[in-house]
Amino acid sequence: MAESTYDLVVIGGGPGGYVAAIRAAQLGMKVACAEKRGSLGGTCLNVGCIPSKALLQSSHHYATARHELAAHGVKAQVELDLAAMMARKNKVVADLTKGVEFLFKKNKVDYLVGAATILAPGRVQVTGNDGKAREHACTNILIATGSDVAGLPGIAIDEEAIVSSTGALALKAVPQTMAVIGGGVIGLELGSVWSRLGAKVTVIEYMDAILPGMDSEVSKTMQRILKKQGIDFHLSSKVTAAEKTGSGVRLSFEPVKGGEAKALEAEIVLLAVGRRPYTDGLGLENVGVAMTDRGFVKVDEHYRTSVDGIYAIGDVIGGLMLAHKAEEEGIAAVERIAGQAGHVNYEAIPGVVYTWPEVAAAGRTEEQLKKDGIAYKAGKFPFTANSRARCNADTDGFVKILADAASDRILGVHIVGPEAGDLIQELVVAMEFGASAEDVARSSHGHPGLAEAIKEAALGVAGRAIHI
Ligand code: FAD
Ligand code: NAD
């Protein structure tokens, strides 16, 4: 017998699920959100975006104090207190996850603590930590169960010597050496954290560039900058074995195209080769929800699965695995359920890598435009020529704007630089409004400001940058 009846039951309390639940409640639905982790916020708040950014900020302060303050005439003796750094990170996470619980109460969203299984369309069973199963009836179900770490055959994660991102966010001591398998976002962000704190970090990447899929100028620039910061790279290389030794792990790797095998000893190995959709225990097979070949839940453009009344959003449906993408999809899906016209513009979703300098991109890369045969103009401006970057002594990187050759509409933006993740936002809004590069170039930008590099890159599209 159903214990309660809802208009919508959301399964998963991550950024996709909890935001969807709140939006549905705003739209007048009676909503519940089931989450089995024991705290709300999903991967992002608990073991993803938030703890990683807390450690990136703390380690950035440490590295700046050690290596850069002297140039500003500030003398300081710097000592690392890793336990305090970790405690601060844990508090940031705890406060934010509690904040989501508060938002649920405020919006009258019922928080169902436990693992949900779909018994049938309109019937969800939630098994709580007390082992008791409770059934809930509902008109609609939204699957927002996210993703989990992807493994690599032969490399067993023990979260001690061979760690996933979760283990790398909670190391008890700074390792002398760290090998990172995968030069993607997690590899570079968490590799940066431990490199700044003193570890010798080596990244082994399968593809011929780090951050594959990003504009190649961005990948090359970041590799050069991170190398300068002390991180070593082996590209076009695949790890073939990991063997635990008394003092750490011995990795064997070889060129992807064949060739001589090499070995690398490291105290800690971080496996960061991507994430897989997470649908374990959800009971999708009971109701016949169609899946893709790669295990993602298949949806149409309105986030409907193959079964009436069951929708899915976020990491579990694939595409960019980003918290804000999951949020936008959650909002669009419940607005659709409510009969409104929610939609997501996938052309204007920023991707940010929180290294230092940061990387931020939206829209298409030069490689994609060339492949698609779209004629474009590029405007590029380096931070070395930006006065605020000079004042801050943060001059690595550039802004690149790609605009349609005929209409001048902005098609892609790529930034490597200080605060790139925040700077890109004006260009994302511009893209959302279908702006031209000239629209941005003619907007007044405060001086001296990092954002003036954006104005100059926009001017550069028309070949009329002023300060270079
Ligand atoms: P998730 O956040 O994965 O949430 C799904 C939730 O569903 C989980 O809490 C899970 O416990 C729950 N669940 C699963 N099955 C059930 C069930 N049967 N019953 C009940 N509950 C269930 N993205 C960014 O945009 N910016 C970043 O800076 C960023 N940093 C990251 C750093 C790291 C180390 C990692 C790992 C990821 C990072 N991401 C970042 C990616 C981001 O975390 C994900 O894209 C985002 O969390 C996806 O949201 P979601 O709601 O789809 O799923
Ligand atoms: P990723 O896809 O960003 O990077 C994985 C990397 O591993 C790729 O470069 C890939 O070529 C490489 N790789 C794959 N197989 C390999 C192998 N056998 N040997 C060596 N290299 C191999 O995935 P990730 O870094 O694990 O991150 C997972 C997800 O989390 C991503 O989708 C990302 O968007 C998200 N995330 C986002 C942020 C952010 O927005 N700042 C931060 C962290 C994670």
PDB file of N, CA and C in Angstrom, residues 237 253-263:
ATOM      1  N   SER A 237      49.537   7.789 -24.080  1.00  0.00           N
ATOM      2  CA  SER A 237      50.077   6.660 -23.314  1.00  0.00           C
ATOM      3  C   SER A 237      48.957   5.931 -22.598  1.00  0.00           C
ATOM      4  N   PHE A 253      53.200   1.577 -18.209  1.00  0.00           N
ATOM      5  CA  PHE A 253      52.452   2.222 -19.286  1.00  0.00           C
ATOM      6  C   PHE A 253      53.253   2.183 -20.571  1.00  0.00           C
ATOM      7  N   GLU A 254      52.543   2.323 -21.686  1.00  0.00           N
ATOM      8  CA  GLU A 254      53.230   2.239 -22.990  1.00  0.00           C
ATOM      9  C   GLU A 254      52.530   3.149 -23.993  1.00  0.00           C
ATOM     10  N   PRO A 255      53.223   3.506 -25.073  1.00  0.00           N
ATOM     11  CA  PRO A 255      52.587   4.364 -26.073  1.00  0.00           C
ATOM     12  C   PRO A 255      51.359   3.676 -26.652  1.00  0.00           C
ATOM     13  N   VAL A 256      50.299   4.467 -26.870  1.00  0.00           N
ATOM     14  CA  VAL A 256      49.050   3.914 -27.404  1.00  0.00           C
ATOM     15  C   VAL A 256      49.307   3.211 -28.732  1.00  0.00           C
ATOM     16  N   LYS A 257      50.194   3.807 -29.547  1.00  0.00           N
ATOM     17  CA  LYS A 257      50.443   3.233 -30.877  1.00  0.00           C
ATOM     18  C   LYS A 257      51.453   2.089 -30.851  1.00  0.00           C
ATOM     19  N   GLY A 258      51.837   1.669 -29.670  1.00  0.00           N
ATOM     20  CA  GLY A 258      52.817   0.586 -29.546  1.00  0.00           C
ATOM     21  C   GLY A 258      54.209   1.156 -29.364  1.00  0.00           C
ATOM     22  N   GLY A 259      55.062   0.410 -28.697  1.00  0.00           N
ATOM     23  CA  GLY A 259      56.422   0.902 -28.450  1.00  0.00           C
ATOM     24  C   GLY A 259      56.869   0.432 -27.089  1.00  0.00           C
ATOM     25  N   GLU A 260      57.968   1.005 -26.659  1.00  0.00           N
ATOM     26  CA  GLU A 260      58.604   0.534 -25.432  1.00  0.00           C
ATOM     27  C   GLU A 260      57.777   0.850 -24.183  1.00  0.00           C
ATOM     28  N   ALA A 261      57.602  -0.151 -23.339  1.00  0.00           N
ATOM     29  CA  ALA A 261      56.857   0.059 -22.098  1.00  0.00           C
ATOM     30  C   ALA A 261      57.736   0.802 -21.088  1.00  0.00           C
ATOM     31  N   LYS A 262      57.082   1.604 -20.216  1.00  0.00           N
ATOM     32  CA  LYS A 262      57.824   2.337 -19.181  1.00  0.00           C
ATOM     33  C   LYS A 262      57.194   2.035 -17.834  1.00  0.00           C
ATOM     34  N   ALA A 263      57.898   2.369 -16.770  1.00  0.00           N
ATOM     35  CA  ALA A 263      57.345   2.167 -15.432  1.00  0.00           C
ATOM     36  C   ALA A 263      57.420   3.469 -14.658  1.00  0.00           C
TER      37      ALA A 263
END
